[in-house]
Amino acid sequence: RWDMEEMERRAKERASREKELQEEDEQRALGKSSKKKSLKAAPTEEAIAAEKSERLILESAIGKTQVVQGGPTGRAPGFYCKVCDCVLKDSAAYMDHKNGKKHLKNLGVNTKAVREDVTDVIAKLESMKRKAEAPKENKYDLDARLEEVKRQEDRERAEKRERKKQKKNEKKGDDGLDDGGMDPAMAAMMGFSGFGTSKS
């Protein structure tokens, strides 16, 4: 079941990475810049963005105990980090690892602060000043909005009145036929003339 060649290859890679990191740390401790560049290709910005946008849903397991299978073989319990090829035992350690130096370095994220000079600061301040002084076109004016709503409501009421008038006129103008389409003279002859009116 064990893929000995795969495990051996990973162990060699891990050992060489650790050795390089140790050499870099020693060089840094001595105050020298490391001349060796990492053999690992720098990840693209898309890969970094994908790693950062990966949503960790750990809130659903608060207060619960569960064994999480991790690692490439699925044998070691815990949370597996593909970037660093390591297994962490719990979610707190996993989150610490995700935000830690080692993981960010393996991702290719530069965690060092960039030193800005005076011209950069002045340019940023000027751009912020221009942005603040620029007239805001999307500024919300409550009074104008209320007036617009009132005009709209008035228009709708007027249209409704017009429709009612049209319906009433259509009802009256049915070719002189009243009371369910009967001729008024015929209705009077049959004795239907007095129903529903206050006139006698």
mmCIF file with all atom_site columns, C-alpha atoms in Angstrom:
data_model
loop_
_atom_site.group_PDB
_atom_site.id
_atom_site.type_symbol
_atom_site.label_atom_id
_atom_site.label_alt_id
_atom_site.label_comp_id
_atom_site.label_asym_id
_atom_site.label_entity_id
_atom_site.label_seq_id
_atom_site.pdbx_PDB_ins_code
_atom_site.Cartn_x
_atom_site.Cartn_y
_atom_site.Cartn_z
_atom_site.occupancy
_atom_site.B_iso_or_equiv
_atom_site.pdbx_formal_charge
_atom_site.auth_seq_id
_atom_site.auth_comp_id
_atom_site.auth_asym_id
_atom_site.auth_atom_id
_atom_site.pdbx_PDB_model_num
ATOM 1   C CA . ARG A 1 1   ? 0.000   0.000  0.000   1.00 0.00 ? 1   ARG A CA 1
ATOM 2   C CA . TRP A 1 2   ? 2.882   2.407  0.613   1.00 0.00 ? 2   TRP A CA 1
ATOM 3   C CA . ASP A 1 3   ? 4.267   4.091  -2.477  1.00 0.00 ? 3   ASP A CA 1
ATOM 4   C CA . MET A 1 4   ? 7.887   4.016  -1.412  1.00 0.00 ? 4   MET A CA 1
ATOM 5   C CA . GLU A 1 5   ? 9.182   5.970  -4.407  1.00 0.00 ? 5   GLU A CA 1
ATOM 6   C CA . GLU A 1 6   ? 6.673   8.782  -3.854  1.00 0.00 ? 6   GLU A CA 1
ATOM 7   C CA . MET A 1 7   ? 7.454   8.979  -0.135  1.00 0.00 ? 7   MET A CA 1
ATOM 8   C CA . GLU A 1 8   ? 11.183  8.955  -0.819  1.00 0.00 ? 8   GLU A CA 1
ATOM 9   C CA . ARG A 1 9   ? 10.864  11.742 -3.388  1.00 0.00 ? 9   ARG A CA 1
ATOM 10  C CA . ARG A 1 10  ? 8.806   13.866 -0.981  1.00 0.00 ? 10  ARG A CA 1
ATOM 11  C CA . ALA A 1 11  ? 11.247  13.287 1.851   1.00 0.00 ? 11  ALA A CA 1
ATOM 12  C CA . LYS A 1 12  ? 14.140  14.409 -0.357  1.00 0.00 ? 12  LYS A CA 1
ATOM 13  C CA . GLU A 1 13  ? 12.243  17.518 -1.471  1.00 0.00 ? 13  GLU A CA 1
ATOM 14  C CA . ARG A 1 14  ? 11.348  18.374 2.112   1.00 0.00 ? 14  ARG A CA 1
ATOM 15  C CA . ALA A 1 15  ? 14.953  17.835 3.270   1.00 0.00 ? 15  ALA A CA 1
ATOM 16  C CA . SER A 1 16  ? 16.339  20.032 0.490   1.00 0.00 ? 16  SER A CA 1
ATOM 17  C CA . ARG A 1 17  ? 13.790  22.761 1.256   1.00 0.00 ? 17  ARG A CA 1
ATOM 18  C CA . GLU A 1 18  ? 14.606  22.675 4.955   1.00 0.00 ? 18  GLU A CA 1
ATOM 19  C CA . LYS A 1 19  ? 18.318  22.780 4.190   1.00 0.00 ? 19  LYS A CA 1
ATOM 20  C CA . GLU A 1 20  ? 17.857  25.822 1.918   1.00 0.00 ? 20  GLU A CA 1
ATOM 21  C CA . LEU A 1 21  ? 15.756  27.585 4.548   1.00 0.00 ? 21  LEU A CA 1
ATOM 22  C CA . GLN A 1 22  ? 18.339  26.835 7.214   1.00 0.00 ? 22  GLN A CA 1
ATOM 23  C CA . GLU A 1 23  ? 21.144  28.205 5.012   1.00 0.00 ? 23  GLU A CA 1
ATOM 24  C CA . GLU A 1 24  ? 19.144  31.339 4.279   1.00 0.00 ? 24  GLU A CA 1
ATOM 25  C CA . ASP A 1 25  ? 18.471  31.831 7.994   1.00 0.00 ? 25  ASP A CA 1
ATOM 26  C CA . GLU A 1 26  ? 22.174  31.430 8.765   1.00 0.00 ? 26  GLU A CA 1
ATOM 27  C CA . GLN A 1 27  ? 23.087  33.929 6.024   1.00 0.00 ? 27  GLN A CA 1
ATOM 28  C CA . ARG A 1 28  ? 20.506  36.357 7.343   1.00 0.00 ? 28  ARG A CA 1
ATOM 29  C CA . ALA A 1 29  ? 21.834  35.923 10.897  1.00 0.00 ? 29  ALA A CA 1
ATOM 30  C CA . LEU A 1 30  ? 25.305  36.808 9.641   1.00 0.00 ? 30  LEU A CA 1
ATOM 31  C CA . GLY A 1 31  ? 23.917  39.853 7.877   1.00 0.00 ? 31  GLY A CA 1
ATOM 32  C CA . LYS A 1 32  ? 24.542  38.577 4.368   1.00 0.00 ? 32  LYS A CA 1
ATOM 33  C CA . SER A 1 33  ? 21.925  38.389 1.683   1.00 0.00 ? 33  SER A CA 1
ATOM 34  C CA . SER A 1 34  ? 21.356  34.892 0.389   1.00 0.00 ? 34  SER A CA 1
ATOM 35  C CA . LYS A 1 35  ? 22.678  34.534 -3.124  1.00 0.00 ? 35  LYS A CA 1
ATOM 36  C CA . LYS A 1 36  ? 20.744  31.375 -3.792  1.00 0.00 ? 36  LYS A CA 1
ATOM 37  C CA . LYS A 1 37  ? 17.305  31.770 -5.242  1.00 0.00 ? 37  LYS A CA 1
ATOM 38  C CA . SER A 1 38  ? 14.671  29.232 -4.387  1.00 0.00 ? 38  SER A CA 1
ATOM 39  C CA . LEU A 1 39  ? 14.483  26.407 -6.902  1.00 0.00 ? 39  LEU A CA 1
ATOM 40  C CA . LYS A 1 40  ? 10.726  26.453 -6.614  1.00 0.00 ? 40  LYS A CA 1
ATOM 41  C CA . ALA A 1 41  ? 9.077   28.527 -9.343  1.00 0.00 ? 41  ALA A CA 1
ATOM 42  C CA . ALA A 1 42  ? 7.315   31.600 -8.052  1.00 0.00 ? 42  ALA A CA 1
ATOM 43  C CA . PRO A 1 43  ? 3.550   31.074 -8.124  1.00 0.00 ? 43  PRO A CA 1
ATOM 44  C CA . THR A 1 44  ? 1.452   33.251 -10.368 1.00 0.00 ? 44  THR A CA 1
ATOM 45  C CA . GLU A 1 45  ? -0.804  35.951 -8.998  1.00 0.00 ? 45  GLU A CA 1
ATOM 46  C CA . GLU A 1 46  ? -3.836  33.860 -9.936  1.00 0.00 ? 46  GLU A CA 1
ATOM 47  C CA . ALA A 1 47  ? -2.567  30.996 -7.784  1.00 0.00 ? 47  ALA A CA 1
ATOM 48  C CA . ILE A 1 48  ? -1.984  33.341 -4.857  1.00 0.00 ? 48  ILE A CA 1
ATOM 49  C CA . ALA A 1 49  ? -5.451  34.877 -5.259  1.00 0.00 ? 49  ALA A CA 1
ATOM 50  C CA . ALA A 1 50  ? -7.042  31.424 -5.466  1.00 0.00 ? 50  ALA A CA 1
ATOM 51  C CA . GLU A 1 51  ? -5.266  30.371 -2.270  1.00 0.00 ? 51  GLU A CA 1
ATOM 52  C CA . LYS A 1 52  ? -6.370  33.537 -0.472  1.00 0.00 ? 52  LYS A CA 1
ATOM 53  C CA . SER A 1 53  ? -9.969  33.296 -1.667  1.00 0.00 ? 53  SER A CA 1
ATOM 54  C CA . GLU A 1 54  ? -10.324 29.710 -0.493  1.00 0.00 ? 54  GLU A CA 1
ATOM 55  C CA . ARG A 1 55  ? -13.080 29.865 2.110   1.00 0.00 ? 55  ARG A CA 1
ATOM 56  C CA . LEU A 1 56  ? -12.415 27.939 5.297   1.00 0.00 ? 56  LEU A CA 1
ATOM 57  C CA . ILE A 1 57  ? -15.634 26.947 7.006   1.00 0.00 ? 57  ILE A CA 1
ATOM 58  C CA . LEU A 1 58  ? -14.517 26.058 10.490  1.00 0.00 ? 58  LEU A CA 1
ATOM 59  C CA . GLU A 1 59  ? -17.348 27.822 12.368  1.00 0.00 ? 59  GLU A CA 1
ATOM 60  C CA . SER A 1 60  ? -19.757 24.929 11.837  1.00 0.00 ? 60  SER A CA 1
ATOM 61  C CA . ALA A 1 61  ? -17.537 22.603 13.890  1.00 0.00 ? 61  ALA A CA 1
ATOM 62  C CA . ILE A 1 62  ? -17.181 24.838 16.962  1.00 0.00 ? 62  ILE A CA 1
ATOM 63  C CA . GLY A 1 63  ? -17.404 22.785 20.155  1.00 0.00 ? 63  GLY A CA 1
ATOM 64  C CA . LYS A 1 64  ? -17.407 19.475 18.266  1.00 0.00 ? 64  LYS A CA 1
ATOM 65  C CA . THR A 1 65  ? -14.709 16.839 18.147  1.00 0.00 ? 65  THR A CA 1
ATOM 66  C CA . GLN A 1 66  ? -14.099 15.020 14.903  1.00 0.00 ? 66  GLN A CA 1
ATOM 67  C CA . VAL A 1 67  ? -11.251 13.218 13.204  1.00 0.00 ? 67  VAL A CA 1
ATOM 68  C CA . VAL A 1 68  ? -10.306 14.883 9.929   1.00 0.00 ? 68  VAL A CA 1
ATOM 69  C CA . GLN A 1 69  ? -8.372  12.829 7.430   1.00 0.00 ? 69  GLN A CA 1
ATOM 70  C CA . GLY A 1 70  ? -5.539  14.794 5.869   1.00 0.00 ? 70  GLY A CA 1
ATOM 71  C CA . GLY A 1 71  ? -2.375  14.298 3.925   1.00 0.00 ? 71  GLY A CA 1
ATOM 72  C CA . PRO A 1 72  ? -1.856  12.830 0.490   1.00 0.00 ? 72  PRO A CA 1
ATOM 73  C CA . THR A 1 73  ? -2.394  9.259  1.675   1.00 0.00 ? 73  THR A CA 1
ATOM 74  C CA . GLY A 1 74  ? -5.300  10.171 3.938   1.00 0.00 ? 74  GLY A CA 1
ATOM 75  C CA . ARG A 1 75  ? -3.768  8.257  6.851   1.00 0.00 ? 75  ARG A CA 1
ATOM 76  C CA . ALA A 1 76  ? -2.670  11.018 9.202   1.00 0.00 ? 76  ALA A CA 1
ATOM 77  C CA . PRO A 1 77  ? -5.531  12.773 11.001  1.00 0.00 ? 77  PRO A CA 1
ATOM 78  C CA . GLY A 1 78  ? -5.613  16.558 10.854  1.00 0.00 ? 78  GLY A CA 1
ATOM 79  C CA . PHE A 1 79  ? -5.719  19.425 8.382   1.00 0.00 ? 79  PHE A CA 1
ATOM 80  C CA . TYR A 1 80  ? -3.484  19.041 5.343   1.00 0.00 ? 80  TYR A CA 1
ATOM 81  C CA . CYS A 1 81  ? -1.768  22.025 3.684   1.00 0.00 ? 81  CYS A CA 1
ATOM 82  C CA . LYS A 1 82  ? -1.029  21.252 0.024   1.00 0.00 ? 82  LYS A CA 1
ATOM 83  C CA . VAL A 1 83  ? 1.347   24.201 -0.324  1.00 0.00 ? 83  VAL A CA 1
ATOM 84  C CA . CYS A 1 84  ? 3.642   23.225 2.542   1.00 0.00 ? 84  CYS A CA 1
ATOM 85  C CA . ASP A 1 85  ? 2.954   19.465 2.457   1.00 0.00 ? 85  ASP A CA 1
ATOM 86  C CA . CYS A 1 86  ? 2.267   19.250 6.180   1.00 0.00 ? 86  CYS A CA 1
ATOM 87  C CA . VAL A 1 87  ? -0.528  18.034 8.440   1.00 0.00 ? 87  VAL A CA 1
ATOM 88  C CA . LEU A 1 88  ? -1.755  20.104 11.379  1.00 0.00 ? 88  LEU A CA 1
ATOM 89  C CA . LYS A 1 89  ? -3.647  18.565 14.256  1.00 0.00 ? 89  LYS A CA 1
ATOM 90  C CA . ASP A 1 90  ? -6.420  21.105 14.855  1.00 0.00 ? 90  ASP A CA 1
ATOM 91  C CA . SER A 1 91  ? -8.172  24.069 13.256  1.00 0.00 ? 91  SER A CA 1
ATOM 92  C CA . ALA A 1 92  ? -6.425  26.660 15.443  1.00 0.00 ? 92  ALA A CA 1
ATOM 93  C CA . ALA A 1 93  ? -3.000  25.375 14.419  1.00 0.00 ? 93  ALA A CA 1
ATOM 94  C CA . TYR A 1 94  ? -4.170  25.261 10.795  1.00 0.00 ? 94  TYR A CA 1
ATOM 95  C CA . MET A 1 95  ? -5.288  28.886 10.879  1.00 0.00 ? 95  MET A CA 1
ATOM 96  C CA . ASP A 1 96  ? -2.025  29.932 12.547  1.00 0.00 ? 96  ASP A CA 1
ATOM 97  C CA . HIS A 1 97  ? -0.133  28.055 9.846   1.00 0.00 ? 97  HIS A CA 1
ATOM 98  C CA . LYS A 1 98  ? -2.164  29.677 7.020   1.00 0.00 ? 98  LYS A CA 1
ATOM 99  C CA . ASN A 1 99  ? -1.196  33.123 8.340   1.00 0.00 ? 99  ASN A CA 1
ATOM 100 C CA . GLY A 1 100 ? 2.357   32.171 9.278   1.00 0.00 ? 100 GLY A CA 1
ATOM 101 C CA . LYS A 1 101 ? 5.671   33.081 7.643   1.00 0.00 ? 101 LYS A CA 1
ATOM 102 C CA . LYS A 1 102 ? 6.452   29.611 6.330   1.00 0.00 ? 102 LYS A CA 1
ATOM 103 C CA . HIS A 1 103 ? 3.143   29.221 4.483   1.00 0.00 ? 103 HIS A CA 1
ATOM 104 C CA . LEU A 1 104 ? 3.231   32.733 3.061   1.00 0.00 ? 104 LEU A CA 1
ATOM 105 C CA . LYS A 1 105 ? 6.824   32.258 1.940   1.00 0.00 ? 105 LYS A CA 1
ATOM 106 C CA . ASN A 1 106 ? 5.921   28.987 0.186   1.00 0.00 ? 106 ASN A CA 1
ATOM 107 C CA . LEU A 1 107 ? 3.032   30.811 -1.468  1.00 0.00 ? 107 LEU A CA 1
ATOM 108 C CA . GLY A 1 108 ? 5.400   33.489 -2.712  1.00 0.00 ? 108 GLY A CA 1
ATOM 109 C CA . VAL A 1 109 ? 3.790   36.351 -0.805  1.00 0.00 ? 109 VAL A CA 1
ATOM 110 C CA . ASN A 1 110 ? 6.188   39.100 0.219   1.00 0.00 ? 110 ASN A CA 1
ATOM 111 C CA . THR A 1 111 ? 5.514   39.901 3.871   1.00 0.00 ? 111 THR A CA 1
ATOM 112 C CA . LYS A 1 112 ? 8.085   42.647 4.167   1.00 0.00 ? 112 LYS A CA 1
ATOM 113 C CA . ALA A 1 113 ? 6.857   46.224 4.308   1.00 0.00 ? 113 ALA A CA 1
ATOM 114 C CA . VAL A 1 114 ? 7.885   48.350 1.346   1.00 0.00 ? 114 VAL A CA 1
ATOM 115 C CA . ARG A 1 115 ? 9.824   51.460 2.251   1.00 0.00 ? 115 ARG A CA 1
ATOM 116 C CA . GLU A 1 116 ? 8.217   54.526 0.678   1.00 0.00 ? 116 GLU A CA 1
ATOM 117 C CA . ASP A 1 117 ? 10.066  57.758 0.040   1.00 0.00 ? 117 ASP A CA 1
ATOM 118 C CA . VAL A 1 118 ? 8.789   61.341 0.344   1.00 0.00 ? 118 VAL A CA 1
ATOM 119 C CA . THR A 1 119 ? 7.703   61.651 -3.300  1.00 0.00 ? 119 THR A CA 1
ATOM 120 C CA . ASP A 1 120 ? 5.440   58.589 -3.020  1.00 0.00 ? 120 ASP A CA 1
ATOM 121 C CA . VAL A 1 121 ? 3.808   59.959 0.129   1.00 0.00 ? 121 VAL A CA 1
ATOM 122 C CA . ILE A 1 122 ? 3.276   63.412 -1.448  1.00 0.00 ? 122 ILE A CA 1
ATOM 123 C CA . ALA A 1 123 ? 1.763   61.840 -4.589  1.00 0.00 ? 123 ALA A CA 1
ATOM 124 C CA . LYS A 1 124 ? -0.631  59.743 -2.484  1.00 0.00 ? 124 LYS A CA 1
ATOM 125 C CA . LEU A 1 125 ? -1.692  62.760 -0.404  1.00 0.00 ? 125 LEU A CA 1
ATOM 126 C CA . GLU A 1 126 ? -2.319  64.810 -3.556  1.00 0.00 ? 126 GLU A CA 1
ATOM 127 C CA . SER A 1 127 ? -4.443  62.060 -5.097  1.00 0.00 ? 127 SER A CA 1
ATOM 128 C CA . MET A 1 128 ? -6.467  61.795 -1.880  1.00 0.00 ? 128 MET A CA 1
ATOM 129 C CA . LYS A 1 129 ? -6.926  65.584 -1.847  1.00 0.00 ? 129 LYS A CA 1
ATOM 130 C CA . ARG A 1 130 ? -8.128  65.594 -5.486  1.00 0.00 ? 130 ARG A CA 1
ATOM 131 C CA . LYS A 1 131 ? -10.541 62.801 -4.713  1.00 0.00 ? 131 LYS A CA 1
ATOM 132 C CA . ALA A 1 132 ? -11.942 64.667 -1.694  1.00 0.00 ? 132 ALA A CA 1
ATOM 133 C CA . GLU A 1 133 ? -12.298 67.947 -3.641  1.00 0.00 ? 133 GLU A CA 1
ATOM 134 C CA . ALA A 1 134 ? -13.914 66.357 -6.687  1.00 0.00 ? 134 ALA A CA 1
ATOM 135 C CA . PRO A 1 135 ? -17.665 67.018 -6.817  1.00 0.00 ? 135 PRO A CA 1
ATOM 136 C CA . LYS A 1 136 ? -19.629 63.959 -5.964  1.00 0.00 ? 136 LYS A CA 1
ATOM 137 C CA . GLU A 1 137 ? -22.149 63.330 -8.720  1.00 0.00 ? 137 GLU A CA 1
ATOM 138 C CA . ASN A 1 138 ? -23.854 60.515 -6.911  1.00 0.00 ? 138 ASN A CA 1
ATOM 139 C CA . LYS A 1 139 ? -24.577 62.586 -3.816  1.00 0.00 ? 139 LYS A CA 1
ATOM 140 C CA . TYR A 1 140 ? -28.014 61.673 -2.476  1.00 0.00 ? 140 TYR A CA 1
ATOM 141 C CA . ASP A 1 141 ? -30.403 64.611 -2.117  1.00 0.00 ? 141 ASP A CA 1
ATOM 142 C CA . LEU A 1 142 ? -33.358 63.658 0.090   1.00 0.00 ? 142 LEU A CA 1
ATOM 143 C CA . ASP A 1 143 ? -35.518 66.713 -0.708  1.00 0.00 ? 143 ASP A CA 1
ATOM 144 C CA . ALA A 1 144 ? -35.174 66.224 -4.462  1.00 0.00 ? 144 ALA A CA 1
ATOM 145 C CA . ARG A 1 145 ? -35.966 62.523 -4.093  1.00 0.00 ? 145 ARG A CA 1
ATOM 146 C CA . LEU A 1 146 ? -39.090 63.294 -2.015  1.00 0.00 ? 146 LEU A CA 1
ATOM 147 C CA . GLU A 1 147 ? -40.271 65.789 -4.637  1.00 0.00 ? 147 GLU A CA 1
ATOM 148 C CA . GLU A 1 148 ? -39.748 63.223 -7.380  1.00 0.00 ? 148 GLU A CA 1
ATOM 149 C CA . VAL A 1 149 ? -41.722 60.583 -5.460  1.00 0.00 ? 149 VAL A CA 1
ATOM 150 C CA . LYS A 1 150 ? -44.558 63.057 -4.841  1.00 0.00 ? 150 LYS A CA 1
ATOM 151 C CA . ARG A 1 151 ? -44.729 63.981 -8.563  1.00 0.00 ? 151 ARG A CA 1
ATOM 152 C CA . GLN A 1 152 ? -44.786 60.292 -9.483  1.00 0.00 ? 152 GLN A CA 1
ATOM 153 C CA . GLU A 1 153 ? -47.638 59.595 -7.046  1.00 0.00 ? 153 GLU A CA 1
ATOM 154 C CA . ASP A 1 154 ? -49.606 62.581 -8.418  1.00 0.00 ? 154 ASP A CA 1
ATOM 155 C CA . ARG A 1 155 ? -49.132 61.281 -11.978 1.00 0.00 ? 155 ARG A CA 1
ATOM 156 C CA . GLU A 1 156 ? -50.318 57.817 -10.981 1.00 0.00 ? 156 GLU A CA 1
ATOM 157 C CA . ARG A 1 157 ? -53.416 59.251 -9.251  1.00 0.00 ? 157 ARG A CA 1
ATOM 158 C CA . ALA A 1 158 ? -54.258 61.350 -12.304 1.00 0.00 ? 158 ALA A CA 1
ATOM 159 C CA . GLU A 1 159 ? -53.899 58.331 -14.595 1.00 0.00 ? 159 GLU A CA 1
ATOM 160 C CA . LYS A 1 160 ? -56.130 56.294 -12.297 1.00 0.00 ? 160 LYS A CA 1
ATOM 161 C CA . ARG A 1 161 ? -58.807 59.047 -12.366 1.00 0.00 ? 161 ARG A CA 1
ATOM 162 C CA . GLU A 1 162 ? -58.617 59.133 -16.169 1.00 0.00 ? 162 GLU A CA 1
ATOM 163 C CA . ARG A 1 163 ? -59.090 55.386 -16.398 1.00 0.00 ? 163 ARG A CA 1
ATOM 164 C CA . LYS A 1 164 ? -62.096 55.547 -14.063 1.00 0.00 ? 164 LYS A CA 1
ATOM 165 C CA . LYS A 1 165 ? -63.653 58.339 -16.162 1.00 0.00 ? 165 LYS A CA 1
ATOM 166 C CA . GLN A 1 166 ? -63.093 56.364 -19.352 1.00 0.00 ? 166 GLN A CA 1
ATOM 167 C CA . LYS A 1 167 ? -64.712 53.265 -17.843 1.00 0.00 ? 167 LYS A CA 1
ATOM 168 C CA . LYS A 1 168 ? -67.672 55.323 -16.649 1.00 0.00 ? 168 LYS A CA 1
ATOM 169 C CA . ASN A 1 169 ? -68.093 56.946 -20.070 1.00 0.00 ? 169 ASN A CA 1
ATOM 170 C CA . GLU A 1 170 ? -67.866 53.565 -21.803 1.00 0.00 ? 170 GLU A CA 1
ATOM 171 C CA . LYS A 1 171 ? -70.509 52.176 -19.471 1.00 0.00 ? 171 LYS A CA 1
ATOM 172 C CA . LYS A 1 172 ? -72.907 55.094 -20.139 1.00 0.00 ? 172 LYS A CA 1
ATOM 173 C CA . GLY A 1 173 ? -72.315 55.105 -23.864 1.00 0.00 ? 173 GLY A CA 1
ATOM 174 C CA . ASP A 1 174 ? -73.662 51.600 -24.623 1.00 0.00 ? 174 ASP A CA 1
ATOM 175 C CA . ASP A 1 175 ? -75.878 52.767 -27.522 1.00 0.00 ? 175 ASP A CA 1
ATOM 176 C CA . GLY A 1 176 ? -78.713 53.843 -25.254 1.00 0.00 ? 176 GLY A CA 1
ATOM 177 C CA . LEU A 1 177 ? -79.194 50.368 -23.856 1.00 0.00 ? 177 LEU A CA 1
ATOM 178 C CA . ASP A 1 178 ? -79.627 50.193 -20.109 1.00 0.00 ? 178 ASP A CA 1
ATOM 179 C CA . ASP A 1 179 ? -80.369 47.529 -17.566 1.00 0.00 ? 179 ASP A CA 1
ATOM 180 C CA . GLY A 1 180 ? -78.557 44.576 -19.028 1.00 0.00 ? 180 GLY A CA 1
ATOM 181 C CA . GLY A 1 181 ? -78.806 45.612 -22.693 1.00 0.00 ? 181 GLY A CA 1
ATOM 182 C CA . MET A 1 182 ? -82.601 46.320 -22.760 1.00 0.00 ? 182 MET A CA 1
ATOM 183 C CA . ASP A 1 183 ? -84.147 49.171 -24.610 1.00 0.00 ? 183 ASP A CA 1
ATOM 184 C CA . PRO A 1 184 ? -85.458 51.779 -22.085 1.00 0.00 ? 184 PRO A CA 1
ATOM 185 C CA . ALA A 1 185 ? -88.922 51.850 -23.743 1.00 0.00 ? 185 ALA A CA 1
ATOM 186 C CA . MET A 1 186 ? -89.186 48.049 -23.580 1.00 0.00 ? 186 MET A CA 1
ATOM 187 C CA . ALA A 1 187 ? -88.077 48.082 -19.929 1.00 0.00 ? 187 ALA A CA 1
ATOM 188 C CA . ALA A 1 188 ? -90.763 50.665 -19.083 1.00 0.00 ? 188 ALA A CA 1
ATOM 189 C CA . MET A 1 189 ? -93.438 48.625 -20.857 1.00 0.00 ? 189 MET A CA 1
ATOM 190 C CA . MET A 1 190 ? -92.449 45.536 -18.897 1.00 0.00 ? 190 MET A CA 1
ATOM 191 C CA . GLY A 1 191 ? -92.497 47.457 -15.628 1.00 0.00 ? 191 GLY A CA 1
ATOM 192 C CA . PHE A 1 192 ? -88.774 47.551 -14.989 1.00 0.00 ? 192 PHE A CA 1
ATOM 193 C CA . SER A 1 193 ? -88.434 51.309 -15.116 1.00 0.00 ? 193 SER A CA 1
ATOM 194 C CA . GLY A 1 194 ? -88.587 52.019 -11.399 1.00 0.00 ? 194 GLY A CA 1
ATOM 195 C CA . PHE A 1 195 ? -86.161 49.488 -9.979  1.00 0.00 ? 195 PHE A CA 1
ATOM 196 C CA . GLY A 1 196 ? -83.073 50.812 -8.231  1.00 0.00 ? 196 GLY A CA 1
ATOM 197 C CA . THR A 1 197 ? -83.837 54.528 -8.540  1.00 0.00 ? 197 THR A CA 1
ATOM 198 C CA . SER A 1 198 ? -85.007 57.007 -5.972  1.00 0.00 ? 198 SER A CA 1
ATOM 199 C CA . LYS A 1 199 ? -87.200 58.801 -8.502  1.00 0.00 ? 199 LYS A CA 1
ATOM 200 C CA . SER A 1 200 ? -90.834 57.704 -8.751  1.00 0.00 ? 200 SER A CA 1
#
